[in-house]
XYZ file of C-alpha atoms in Angstrom:
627
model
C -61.329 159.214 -144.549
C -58.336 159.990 -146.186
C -57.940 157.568 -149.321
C -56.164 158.946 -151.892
C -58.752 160.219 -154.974
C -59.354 157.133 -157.448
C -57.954 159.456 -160.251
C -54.855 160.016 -158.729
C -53.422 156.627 -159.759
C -51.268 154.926 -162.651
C -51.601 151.163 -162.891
C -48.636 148.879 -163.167
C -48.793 145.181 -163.983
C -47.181 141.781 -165.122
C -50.531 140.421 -166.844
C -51.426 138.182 -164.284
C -51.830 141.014 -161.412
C -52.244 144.956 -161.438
C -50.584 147.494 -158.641
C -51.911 150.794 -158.334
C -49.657 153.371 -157.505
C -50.550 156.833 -156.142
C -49.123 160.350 -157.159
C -47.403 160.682 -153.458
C -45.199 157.158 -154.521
C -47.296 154.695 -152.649
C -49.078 151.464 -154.081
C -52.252 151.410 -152.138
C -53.934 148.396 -154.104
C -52.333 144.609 -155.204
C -53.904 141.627 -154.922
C -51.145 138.163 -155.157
C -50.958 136.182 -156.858
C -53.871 136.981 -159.332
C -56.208 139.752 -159.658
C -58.983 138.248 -158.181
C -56.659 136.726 -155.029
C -57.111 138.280 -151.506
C -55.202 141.764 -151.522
C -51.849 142.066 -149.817
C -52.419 146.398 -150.188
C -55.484 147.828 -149.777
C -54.932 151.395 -148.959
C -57.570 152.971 -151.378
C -60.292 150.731 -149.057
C -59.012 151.736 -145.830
C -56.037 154.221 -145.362
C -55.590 153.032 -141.933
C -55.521 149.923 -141.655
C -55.510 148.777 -145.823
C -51.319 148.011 -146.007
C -49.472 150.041 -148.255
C -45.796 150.643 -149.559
C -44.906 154.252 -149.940
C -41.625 156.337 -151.090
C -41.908 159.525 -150.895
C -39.595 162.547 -149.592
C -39.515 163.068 -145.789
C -39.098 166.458 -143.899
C -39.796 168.442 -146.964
C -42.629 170.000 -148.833
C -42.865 168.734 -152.075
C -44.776 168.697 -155.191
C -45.588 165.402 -157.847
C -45.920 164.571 -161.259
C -47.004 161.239 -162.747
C -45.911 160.117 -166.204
C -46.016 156.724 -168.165
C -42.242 155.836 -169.510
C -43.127 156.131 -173.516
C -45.042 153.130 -174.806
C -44.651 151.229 -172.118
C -46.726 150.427 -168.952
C -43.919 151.436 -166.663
C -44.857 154.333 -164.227
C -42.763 157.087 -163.094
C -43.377 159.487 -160.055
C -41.623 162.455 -160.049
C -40.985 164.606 -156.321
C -40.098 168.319 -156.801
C -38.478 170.269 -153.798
C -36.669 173.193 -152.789
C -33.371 170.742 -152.351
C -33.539 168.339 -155.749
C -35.901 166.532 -157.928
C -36.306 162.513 -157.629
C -38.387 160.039 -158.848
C -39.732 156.630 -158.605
C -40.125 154.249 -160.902
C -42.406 151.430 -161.094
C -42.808 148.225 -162.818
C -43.510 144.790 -162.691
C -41.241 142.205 -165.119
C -44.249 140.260 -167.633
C -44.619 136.560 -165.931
C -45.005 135.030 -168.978
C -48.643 132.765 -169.746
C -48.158 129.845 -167.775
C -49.676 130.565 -164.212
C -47.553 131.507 -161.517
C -46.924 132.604 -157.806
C -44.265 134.572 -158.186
C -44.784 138.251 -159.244
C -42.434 140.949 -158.964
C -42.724 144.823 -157.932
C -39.710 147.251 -158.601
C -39.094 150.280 -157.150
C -36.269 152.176 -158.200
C -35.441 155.536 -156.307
C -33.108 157.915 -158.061
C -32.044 161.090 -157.350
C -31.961 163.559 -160.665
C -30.896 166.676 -158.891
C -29.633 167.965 -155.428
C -30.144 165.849 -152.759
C -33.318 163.645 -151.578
C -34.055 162.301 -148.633
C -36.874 159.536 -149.300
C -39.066 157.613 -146.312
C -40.094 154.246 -147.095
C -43.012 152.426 -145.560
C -43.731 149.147 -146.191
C -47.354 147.371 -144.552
C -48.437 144.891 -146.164
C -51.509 143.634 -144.591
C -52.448 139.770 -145.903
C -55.653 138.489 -146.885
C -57.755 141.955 -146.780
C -56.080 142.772 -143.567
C -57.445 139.588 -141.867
C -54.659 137.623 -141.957
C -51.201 138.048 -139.263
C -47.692 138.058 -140.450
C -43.948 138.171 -139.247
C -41.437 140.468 -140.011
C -37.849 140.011 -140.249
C -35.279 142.688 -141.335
C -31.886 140.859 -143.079
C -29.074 143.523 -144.405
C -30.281 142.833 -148.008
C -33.927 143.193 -147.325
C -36.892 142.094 -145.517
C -39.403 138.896 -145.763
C -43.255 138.972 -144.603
C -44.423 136.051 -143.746
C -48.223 134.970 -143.347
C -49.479 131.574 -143.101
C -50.280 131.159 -147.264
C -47.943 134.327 -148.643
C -44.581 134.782 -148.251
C -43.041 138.596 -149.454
C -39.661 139.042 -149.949
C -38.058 142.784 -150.410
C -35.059 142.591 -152.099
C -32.695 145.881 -151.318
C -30.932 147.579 -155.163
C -27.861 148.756 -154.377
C -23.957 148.925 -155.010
C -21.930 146.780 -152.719
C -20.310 149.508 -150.793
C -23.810 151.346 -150.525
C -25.101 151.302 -146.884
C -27.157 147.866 -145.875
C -30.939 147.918 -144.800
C -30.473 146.647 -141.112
C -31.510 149.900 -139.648
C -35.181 149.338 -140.808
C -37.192 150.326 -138.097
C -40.366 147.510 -137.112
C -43.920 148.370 -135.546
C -46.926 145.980 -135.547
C -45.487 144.248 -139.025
C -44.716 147.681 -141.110
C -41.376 148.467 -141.985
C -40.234 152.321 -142.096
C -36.744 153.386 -143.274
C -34.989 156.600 -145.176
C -32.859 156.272 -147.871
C -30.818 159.373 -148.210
C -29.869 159.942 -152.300
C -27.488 162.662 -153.895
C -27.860 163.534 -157.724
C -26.845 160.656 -159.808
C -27.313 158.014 -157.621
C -29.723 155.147 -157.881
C -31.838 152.786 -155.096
C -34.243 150.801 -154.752
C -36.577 147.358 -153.773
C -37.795 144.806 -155.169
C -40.376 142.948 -153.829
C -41.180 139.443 -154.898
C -43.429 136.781 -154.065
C -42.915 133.288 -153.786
C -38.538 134.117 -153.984
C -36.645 131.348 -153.773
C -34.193 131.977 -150.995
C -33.507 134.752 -148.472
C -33.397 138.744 -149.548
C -30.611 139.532 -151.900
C -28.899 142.491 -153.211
C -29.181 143.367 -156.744
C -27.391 145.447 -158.143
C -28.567 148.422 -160.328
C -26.870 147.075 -163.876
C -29.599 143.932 -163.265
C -32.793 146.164 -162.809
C -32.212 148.085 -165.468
C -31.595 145.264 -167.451
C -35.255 143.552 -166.608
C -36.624 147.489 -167.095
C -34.920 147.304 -170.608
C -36.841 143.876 -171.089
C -40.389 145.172 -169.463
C -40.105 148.488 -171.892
C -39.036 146.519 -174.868
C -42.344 144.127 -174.474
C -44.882 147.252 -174.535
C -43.120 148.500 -177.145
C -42.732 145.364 -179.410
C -46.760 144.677 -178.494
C -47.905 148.222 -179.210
C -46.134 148.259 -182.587
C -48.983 145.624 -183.680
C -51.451 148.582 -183.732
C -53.191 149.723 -187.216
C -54.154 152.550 -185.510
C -53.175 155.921 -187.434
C -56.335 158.406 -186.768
C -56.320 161.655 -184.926
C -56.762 160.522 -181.280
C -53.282 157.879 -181.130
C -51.736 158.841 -177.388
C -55.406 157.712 -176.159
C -55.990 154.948 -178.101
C -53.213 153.518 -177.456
C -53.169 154.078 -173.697
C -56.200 152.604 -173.933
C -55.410 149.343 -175.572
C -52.800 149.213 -173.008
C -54.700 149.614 -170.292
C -57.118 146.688 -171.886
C -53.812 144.170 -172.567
C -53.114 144.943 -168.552
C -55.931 143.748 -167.578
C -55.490 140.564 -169.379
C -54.814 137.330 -167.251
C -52.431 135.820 -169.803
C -52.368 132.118 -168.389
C -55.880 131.644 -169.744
C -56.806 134.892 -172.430
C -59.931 136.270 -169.475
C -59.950 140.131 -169.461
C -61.192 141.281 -165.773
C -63.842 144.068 -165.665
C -61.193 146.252 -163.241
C -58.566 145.193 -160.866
C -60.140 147.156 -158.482
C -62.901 145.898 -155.664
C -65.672 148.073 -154.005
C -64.382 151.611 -155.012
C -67.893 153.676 -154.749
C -70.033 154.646 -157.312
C -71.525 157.224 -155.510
C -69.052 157.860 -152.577
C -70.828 157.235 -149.446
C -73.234 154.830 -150.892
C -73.685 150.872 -151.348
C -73.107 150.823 -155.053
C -69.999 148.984 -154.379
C -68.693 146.208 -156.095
C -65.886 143.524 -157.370
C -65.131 143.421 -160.292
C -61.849 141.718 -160.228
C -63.418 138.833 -162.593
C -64.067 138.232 -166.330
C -67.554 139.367 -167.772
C -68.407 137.173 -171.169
C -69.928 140.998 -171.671
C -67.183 142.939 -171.032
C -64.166 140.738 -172.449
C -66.363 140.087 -175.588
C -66.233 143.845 -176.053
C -62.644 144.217 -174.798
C -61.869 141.615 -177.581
C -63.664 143.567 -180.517
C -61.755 146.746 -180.098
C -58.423 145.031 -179.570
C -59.311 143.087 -183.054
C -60.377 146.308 -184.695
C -56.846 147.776 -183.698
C -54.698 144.281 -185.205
C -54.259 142.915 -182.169
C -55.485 139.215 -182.963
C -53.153 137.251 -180.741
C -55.876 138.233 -178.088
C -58.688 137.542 -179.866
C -57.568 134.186 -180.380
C -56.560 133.076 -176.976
C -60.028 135.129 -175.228
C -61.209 132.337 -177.509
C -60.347 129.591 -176.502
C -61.239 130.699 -173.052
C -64.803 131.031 -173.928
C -64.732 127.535 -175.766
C -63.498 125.901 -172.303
C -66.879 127.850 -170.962
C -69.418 126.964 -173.055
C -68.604 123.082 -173.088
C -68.352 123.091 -169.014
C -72.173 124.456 -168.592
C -73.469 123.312 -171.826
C -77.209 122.463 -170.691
C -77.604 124.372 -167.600
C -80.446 125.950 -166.518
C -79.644 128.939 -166.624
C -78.030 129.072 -170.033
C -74.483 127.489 -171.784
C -73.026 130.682 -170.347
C -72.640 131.785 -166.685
C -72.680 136.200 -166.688
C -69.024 136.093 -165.015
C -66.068 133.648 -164.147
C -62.967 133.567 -162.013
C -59.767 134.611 -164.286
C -58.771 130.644 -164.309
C -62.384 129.993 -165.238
C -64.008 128.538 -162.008
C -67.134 130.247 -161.192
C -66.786 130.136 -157.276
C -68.269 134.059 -156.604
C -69.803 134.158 -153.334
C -70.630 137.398 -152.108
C -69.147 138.426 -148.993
C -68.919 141.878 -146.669
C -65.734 143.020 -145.446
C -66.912 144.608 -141.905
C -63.324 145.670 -141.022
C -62.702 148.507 -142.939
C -64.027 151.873 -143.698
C -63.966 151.604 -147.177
C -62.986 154.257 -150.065
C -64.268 157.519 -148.160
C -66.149 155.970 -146.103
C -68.741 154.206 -148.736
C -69.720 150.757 -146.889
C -70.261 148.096 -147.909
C -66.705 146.177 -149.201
C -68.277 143.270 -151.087
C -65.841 140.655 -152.562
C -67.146 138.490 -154.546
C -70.467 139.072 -157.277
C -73.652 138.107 -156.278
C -75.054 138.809 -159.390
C -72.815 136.046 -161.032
C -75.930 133.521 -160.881
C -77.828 136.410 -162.566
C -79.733 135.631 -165.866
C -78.364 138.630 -168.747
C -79.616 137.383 -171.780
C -76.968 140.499 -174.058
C -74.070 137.965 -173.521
C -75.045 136.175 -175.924
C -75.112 139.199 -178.566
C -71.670 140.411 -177.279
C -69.970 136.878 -177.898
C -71.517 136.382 -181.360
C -70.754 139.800 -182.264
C -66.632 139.541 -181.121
C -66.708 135.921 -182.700
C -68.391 137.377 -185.887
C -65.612 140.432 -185.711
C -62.901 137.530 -185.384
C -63.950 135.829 -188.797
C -63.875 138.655 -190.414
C -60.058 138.858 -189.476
C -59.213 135.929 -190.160
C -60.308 133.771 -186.728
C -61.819 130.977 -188.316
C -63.810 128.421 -185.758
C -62.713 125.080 -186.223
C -65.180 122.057 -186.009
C -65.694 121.750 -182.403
C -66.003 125.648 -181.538
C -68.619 125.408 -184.263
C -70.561 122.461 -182.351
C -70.129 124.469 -179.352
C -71.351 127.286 -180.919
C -74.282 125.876 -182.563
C -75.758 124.226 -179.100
C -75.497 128.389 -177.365
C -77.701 129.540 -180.359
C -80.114 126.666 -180.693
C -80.436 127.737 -176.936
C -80.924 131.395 -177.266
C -83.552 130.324 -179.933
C -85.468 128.797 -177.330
C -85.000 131.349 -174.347
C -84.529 134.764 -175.720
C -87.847 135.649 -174.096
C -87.478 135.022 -171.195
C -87.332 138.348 -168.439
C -83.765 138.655 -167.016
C -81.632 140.858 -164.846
C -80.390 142.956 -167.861
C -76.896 144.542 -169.039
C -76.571 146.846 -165.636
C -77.373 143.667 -163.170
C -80.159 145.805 -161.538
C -81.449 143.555 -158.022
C -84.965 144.305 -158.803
C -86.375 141.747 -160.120
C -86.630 140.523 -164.003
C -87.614 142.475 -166.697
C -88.139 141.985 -170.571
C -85.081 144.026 -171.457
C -85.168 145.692 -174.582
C -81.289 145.502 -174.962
C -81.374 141.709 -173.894
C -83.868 141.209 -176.962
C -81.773 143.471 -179.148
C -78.398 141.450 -178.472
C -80.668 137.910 -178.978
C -81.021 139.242 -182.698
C -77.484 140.010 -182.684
C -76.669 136.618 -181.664
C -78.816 134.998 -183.923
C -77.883 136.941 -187.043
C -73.961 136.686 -186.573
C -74.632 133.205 -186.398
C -76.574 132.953 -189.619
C -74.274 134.900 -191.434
C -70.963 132.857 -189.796
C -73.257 129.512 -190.969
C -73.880 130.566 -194.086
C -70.890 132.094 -194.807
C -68.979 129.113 -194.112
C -71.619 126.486 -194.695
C -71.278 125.294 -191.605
C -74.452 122.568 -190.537
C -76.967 124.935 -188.277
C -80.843 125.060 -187.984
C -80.679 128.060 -190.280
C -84.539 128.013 -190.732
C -85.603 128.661 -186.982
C -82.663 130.464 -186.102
C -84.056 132.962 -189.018
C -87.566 132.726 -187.740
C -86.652 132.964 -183.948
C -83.959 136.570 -185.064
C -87.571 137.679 -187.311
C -90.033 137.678 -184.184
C -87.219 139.462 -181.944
C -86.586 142.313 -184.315
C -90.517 142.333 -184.615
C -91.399 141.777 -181.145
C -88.372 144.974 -180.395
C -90.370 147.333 -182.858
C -93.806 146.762 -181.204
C -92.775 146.437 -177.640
C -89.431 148.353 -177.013
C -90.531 151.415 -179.323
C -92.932 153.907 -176.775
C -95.125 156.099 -178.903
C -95.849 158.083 -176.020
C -91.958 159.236 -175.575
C -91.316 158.439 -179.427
C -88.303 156.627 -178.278
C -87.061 153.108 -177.796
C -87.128 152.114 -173.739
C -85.520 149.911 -171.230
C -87.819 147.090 -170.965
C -91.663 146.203 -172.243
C -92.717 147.624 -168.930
C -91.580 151.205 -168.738
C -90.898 154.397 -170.194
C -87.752 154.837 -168.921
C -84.936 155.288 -171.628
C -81.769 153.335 -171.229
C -78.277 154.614 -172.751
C -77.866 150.877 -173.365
C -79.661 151.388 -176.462
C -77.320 153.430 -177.914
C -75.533 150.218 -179.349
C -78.767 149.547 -181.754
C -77.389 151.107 -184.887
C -73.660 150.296 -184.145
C -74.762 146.565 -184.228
C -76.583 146.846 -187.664
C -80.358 146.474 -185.984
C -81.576 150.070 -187.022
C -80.690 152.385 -189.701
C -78.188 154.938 -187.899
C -80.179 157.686 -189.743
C -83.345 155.834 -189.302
C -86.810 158.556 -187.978
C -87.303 156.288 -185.036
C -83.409 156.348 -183.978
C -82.816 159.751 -184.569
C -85.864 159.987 -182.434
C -84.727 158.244 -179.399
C -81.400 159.885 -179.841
C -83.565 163.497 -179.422
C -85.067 162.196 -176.467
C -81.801 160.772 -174.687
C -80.541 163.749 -175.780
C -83.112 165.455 -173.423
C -83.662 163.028 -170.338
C -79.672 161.161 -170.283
C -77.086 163.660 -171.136
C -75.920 166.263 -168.977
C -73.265 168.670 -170.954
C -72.347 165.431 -173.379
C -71.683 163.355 -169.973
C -74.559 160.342 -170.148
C -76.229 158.662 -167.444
C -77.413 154.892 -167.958
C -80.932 155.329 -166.739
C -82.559 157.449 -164.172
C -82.864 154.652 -161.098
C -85.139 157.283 -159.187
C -87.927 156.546 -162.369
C -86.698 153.105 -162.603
C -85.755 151.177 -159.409
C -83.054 149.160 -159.563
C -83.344 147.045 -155.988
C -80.519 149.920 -154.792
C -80.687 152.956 -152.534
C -78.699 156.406 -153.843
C -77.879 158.099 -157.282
C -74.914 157.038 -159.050
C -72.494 159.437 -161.659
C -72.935 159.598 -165.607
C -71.305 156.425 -167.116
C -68.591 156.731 -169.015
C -69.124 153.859 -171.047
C -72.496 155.679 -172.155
C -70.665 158.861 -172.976
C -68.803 157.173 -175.766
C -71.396 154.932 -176.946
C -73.209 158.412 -177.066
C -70.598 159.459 -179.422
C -70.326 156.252 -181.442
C -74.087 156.864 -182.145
C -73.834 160.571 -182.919
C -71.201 160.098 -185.579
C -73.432 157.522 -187.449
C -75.983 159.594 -187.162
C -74.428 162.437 -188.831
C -74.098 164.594 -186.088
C -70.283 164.836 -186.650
C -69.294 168.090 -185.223
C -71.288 166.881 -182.273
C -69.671 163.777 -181.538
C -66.454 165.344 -182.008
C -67.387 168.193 -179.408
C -68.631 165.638 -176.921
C -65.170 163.176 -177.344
C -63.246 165.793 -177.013
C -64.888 167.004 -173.635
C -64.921 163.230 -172.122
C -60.655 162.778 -172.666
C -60.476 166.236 -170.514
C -61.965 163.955 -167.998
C -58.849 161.153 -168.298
C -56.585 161.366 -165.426
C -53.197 162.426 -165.576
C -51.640 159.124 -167.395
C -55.095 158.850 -169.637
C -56.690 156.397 -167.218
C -60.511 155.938 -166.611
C -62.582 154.958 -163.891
C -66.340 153.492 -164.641
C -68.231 156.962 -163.838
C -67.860 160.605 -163.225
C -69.628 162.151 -160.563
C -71.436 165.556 -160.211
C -68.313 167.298 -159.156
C -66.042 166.006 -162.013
C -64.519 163.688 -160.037
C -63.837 159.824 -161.310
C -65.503 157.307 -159.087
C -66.007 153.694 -159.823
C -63.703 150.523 -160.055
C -60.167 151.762 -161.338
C -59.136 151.475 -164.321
C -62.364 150.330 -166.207
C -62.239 147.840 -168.795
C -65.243 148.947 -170.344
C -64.462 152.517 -170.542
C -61.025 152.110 -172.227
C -63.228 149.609 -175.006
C -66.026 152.834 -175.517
C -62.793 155.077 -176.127
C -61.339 152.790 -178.540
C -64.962 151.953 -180.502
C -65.585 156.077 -180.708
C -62.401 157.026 -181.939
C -62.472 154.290 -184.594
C -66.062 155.439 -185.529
C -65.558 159.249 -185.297
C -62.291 158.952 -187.580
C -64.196 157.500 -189.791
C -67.045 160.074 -190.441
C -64.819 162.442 -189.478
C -62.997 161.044 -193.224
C -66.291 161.223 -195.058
C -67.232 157.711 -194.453
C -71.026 157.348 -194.135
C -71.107 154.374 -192.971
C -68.472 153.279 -190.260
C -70.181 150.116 -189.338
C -69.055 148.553 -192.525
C -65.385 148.753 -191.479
C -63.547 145.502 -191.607
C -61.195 145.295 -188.242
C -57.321 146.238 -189.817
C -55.800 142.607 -189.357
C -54.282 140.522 -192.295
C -55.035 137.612 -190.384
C -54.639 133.949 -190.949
C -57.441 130.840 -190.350
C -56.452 129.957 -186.952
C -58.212 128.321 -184.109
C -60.825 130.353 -182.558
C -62.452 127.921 -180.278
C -60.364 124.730 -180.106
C -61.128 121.447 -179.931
């Protein structure tokens, strides 16, 4: 069981696929073509027999340091040792929004001082490991082939530099040494789907695409109205959020990252490789509310293909999750092959609770659409129709019991946060209506958003705990909740918030870390404990600095970036011991960060009342769901 820690990675990617890349110089995770396709390394699943491709120094001890080029989503590992100092660096060329094959990992190796002598290993191991391949060494590189994937590993070097044929082969993994004085520059570049055999390429040409690669980030991150005290994360964040984009269609996955542990050692382990309405409606919100519409816009017209596909299903216009390309083919399946992260079992790929029923998505949409309008994301005729026929159904089904925000696989439950984002839904759609006097059943839409908010107060509030709960049937609290004010359904200084922010305060936070809910008083269909979510933690602060409780939500942000990793990244949780555990890097983390800075800035600048700030975009009417 020796998979690298989850925190001890920097993620590299084109926008249509993510590599993770340790601090010892190896990616251990990349799925090709897309991030949802079988993975070609899988390293951080099974360090044995997962595929990886390493660089690192041989022969020596040596010490690392892991950096982000400025602005930019290239990666560079540095190797200290007694002899010199080298580095790699990582990145992947931007593919471009029309879906492709062919994706592209560099590797450049570069001596800085003295003398390196670096040992590259290169495993790939096709379809989760399942799959065979052939290996053949050329003197400009190396192709692996396996019945649906070709790789091809192009060799960076001068002409007169020496060639590649002495690569040695064992049971398809390549091993060579590349032997570097200071000054002088390697490398590989592996590509899928190449056109031709292995080629050299010359240094002048990689720097050249590393040039172009930089320049994007830097061009795209310029778009940011961000200016408040906590930039380096923010923006790292956003980042981390346009990464995880899949640009051919505008879906945001939840991770790029499969069955890394919750708890480490238990079953909590899932994929989340996919695109959540939940998750990418969020994602979407805090990219708008930093100027970045372009992705608004596009995550649009994504959902708009969506909701007129399964218009009239049972189980609602929206399915919980799709496929990046849109298809909703999710079968769960077990990987019995490999140990998994640490030895946590099972490796599910695939979601199981994709047929789930989570009423919230229907709150989060509304809410990012809502957010859009306001910047200037203007739904044209048809999105309206489309939009329309979701409400007129949530009108009709909001009560209904459902599997809830956290997917628990314990049966149905009246969800208090499912009813809370039903009045969400309902009321962003009255005020886009009226706002726009667009044609809607105003009247019961009003009447069906009235008996939520009602039914909420009667039913979700517990006078025994004085708090707001989970569902109609407990009094377990849920850090869910902690959305209520941000979304305009309570007073943020309201007796009956501040009250159930006393008692999460008491029963869900653990020095200002926050757990969801406690699954040992509320069983979730799930054996074994799970970390404090980190999600939670910033919602937690979000709520606090509405609340008033600056200096409090300043104390508690400032504690949860200690728990970043080295390049600002974020898993999904943070267990007992401080470690990050979870899918890596977590879509819904990087969101929280971005929502609590954005909210603590602004009580933190004397505004009382944050929710009322209009996302920073000078926006035009454009298409938000199109026809």
């Amino acid at each position: 069981m020796t998979e690298t820690a989850i925190a001890d990675h920097g993620m590299i990617g084109d926008l249509q696929t993510a590599a993770l890349v340790t601090t010892d110089g190896s990616i251990d995770w990349f799925c090709c073509p897309r991030f949802d396709s079988p993975s070609v390394f899988g390293a951080i699943l099974d360090d044995q027999r997962g595929g990886r491709f390493r660089m690192r120094p041989t022969g020596v001890e040596y010490t690392t340091k892991q950096m982000y080029y400025p602005d930019s989503a290239a990666l560079i590992t540095r190797f200290f040792t007694e002899s010199g100092v080298g580095e790699v660096i990582d990145f992947m060329p931007l593919t471009g929004t029309r879906a492709t094959d062919n994706h592209r990992i560099v590797r450049l190796l570069r001596c800085v001082r003295g003398r390196m002598n670096f040992e590259v290993e290169i495993a790939p191991r096709f379809d989760y490991g399942r799959r065979p391949h052939e290996t053949r060494v050329t003197e400009n590189g190396i192709v692996f082939t396996s019945d649906d994937l070709t790789l091809t590993v192009h060799s960076v070097r001068e002409p007169d530099d020496a060639r590649l044929a002495h690569g040695q082969v064992q049971d398809g993994t390549v091993g060579l040494n590349i032997e570097l004085a200071a000054g002088q520059v390697r490398g590989m570049a592996l590509e899928s789907a190449a056109e031709g055999p292995p080629r050299q390429i010359r240094a002048a040409e990689i720097e050249t695409l590393f040039e172009d690669t930089v320049r994007y980030w830097g061009s795209w991150l310029a778009r940011s109205a961000y200016s408040g005290r906590w930039r380096q994360a923010v923006e790292r964040s956003a980042m981390t959020l346009k990464l995880m984009t899949y640009a051919p269609t505008g879906g945001i996955v939840a991770a790029p990252t499969m069955s890394l542990p919750e708890q480490v050692g238990g079953e909590r382990n899932w994929d989340y490789r996919y695109t959540w309405v939940r998750d990418a409606s969020f994602s979407v919100a805090a990219l708008l509310e930093l100027g970045f519409v372009d992705e608004a816009e596009q995550f649009g017209r994504w959902l708009g293909d969506r909701v007129r596909e399964t218009a009239g299903g049972a189980g609602g216009p929206l399915n919980i999750m799709y496929r990046v390309d849109g298809t909703s083919d999710l079968n769960e399946e077990v990987l019995g092959h490999w140990s998994g992260h640490r030895g946590s079992t099972p490796i599910r790929v695939g979601n199981g609770a994709a047929g789930q029923l989570q009423l919230d998505i229907y709150g989060e949409v509304l809410d990012s659409l809502f957010i859009g309008d306001r910047a200037g994301l203007w739904v044209p005729h048809n999105g309206w129709s489309a939009i329309r026929g979701v409400l007129d159904w949530v009108a009709g089904n909001w009560d209904q019991p459902e599997e809830g925000i956290w997917e628990t696989r314990g049966g149905r439950q009246p969800f208090t946060y499912g009813r809370l984002m039903c009045w969400v839904a309902l009321d962003r759609g009255i005020r886009l209506a009226t706002t726009h006097g667009r044609p809607a059943d105003i009247n019961r839409w009003q009447t069906e958003r009235d008996r939520i908010y009602n039914e909420v107060m009667r039913r979700g509030w517990s006078p025994a705990r004085r708090a707001f709960v989970q569902h109609y049937h407990t009094e377990v609290l849920d850090s869910s909740l902690l959305r209520m004010p941000k979304v305009g359904f309570i007073a943020p200084r309201d007796p009956l918030w501040l009250s159930t922010l006393d008692a999460m305060d008491t029963e869900l936070v653990t020095d200002s870390l926050v757990y969801r809910y406690d699954p040992a008083a509320s069983p979730d269909g799930l054996r074994g404990s799970e970390g404090t979510f980190s999600l939670c933690t910033f919602a937690y602060v979000d709520a606090l600095a509405r609340a008033g409780r600056v200096d409090q939500a300043r104390r508690v942000f400032e504690k949860m970036l200690t728990y970043a990793n080295h390049v600002g990244l974020y898993s999904e949780e943070i267990a007992l011991t401080g470690e990050q555990i979870g899918n890596f890097p977590q879509a819904f983390t990087h969101l929280a960060l971005i929502d609590a800075a954005i909210t603590l800035d602004a009580a933190m600048d004397g505004d009382r009342h944050p929710a009322g700030l209009l996302p920073r975009t000078a926006g035009v009417p454009v298409a938000m769901l199109t026809q």
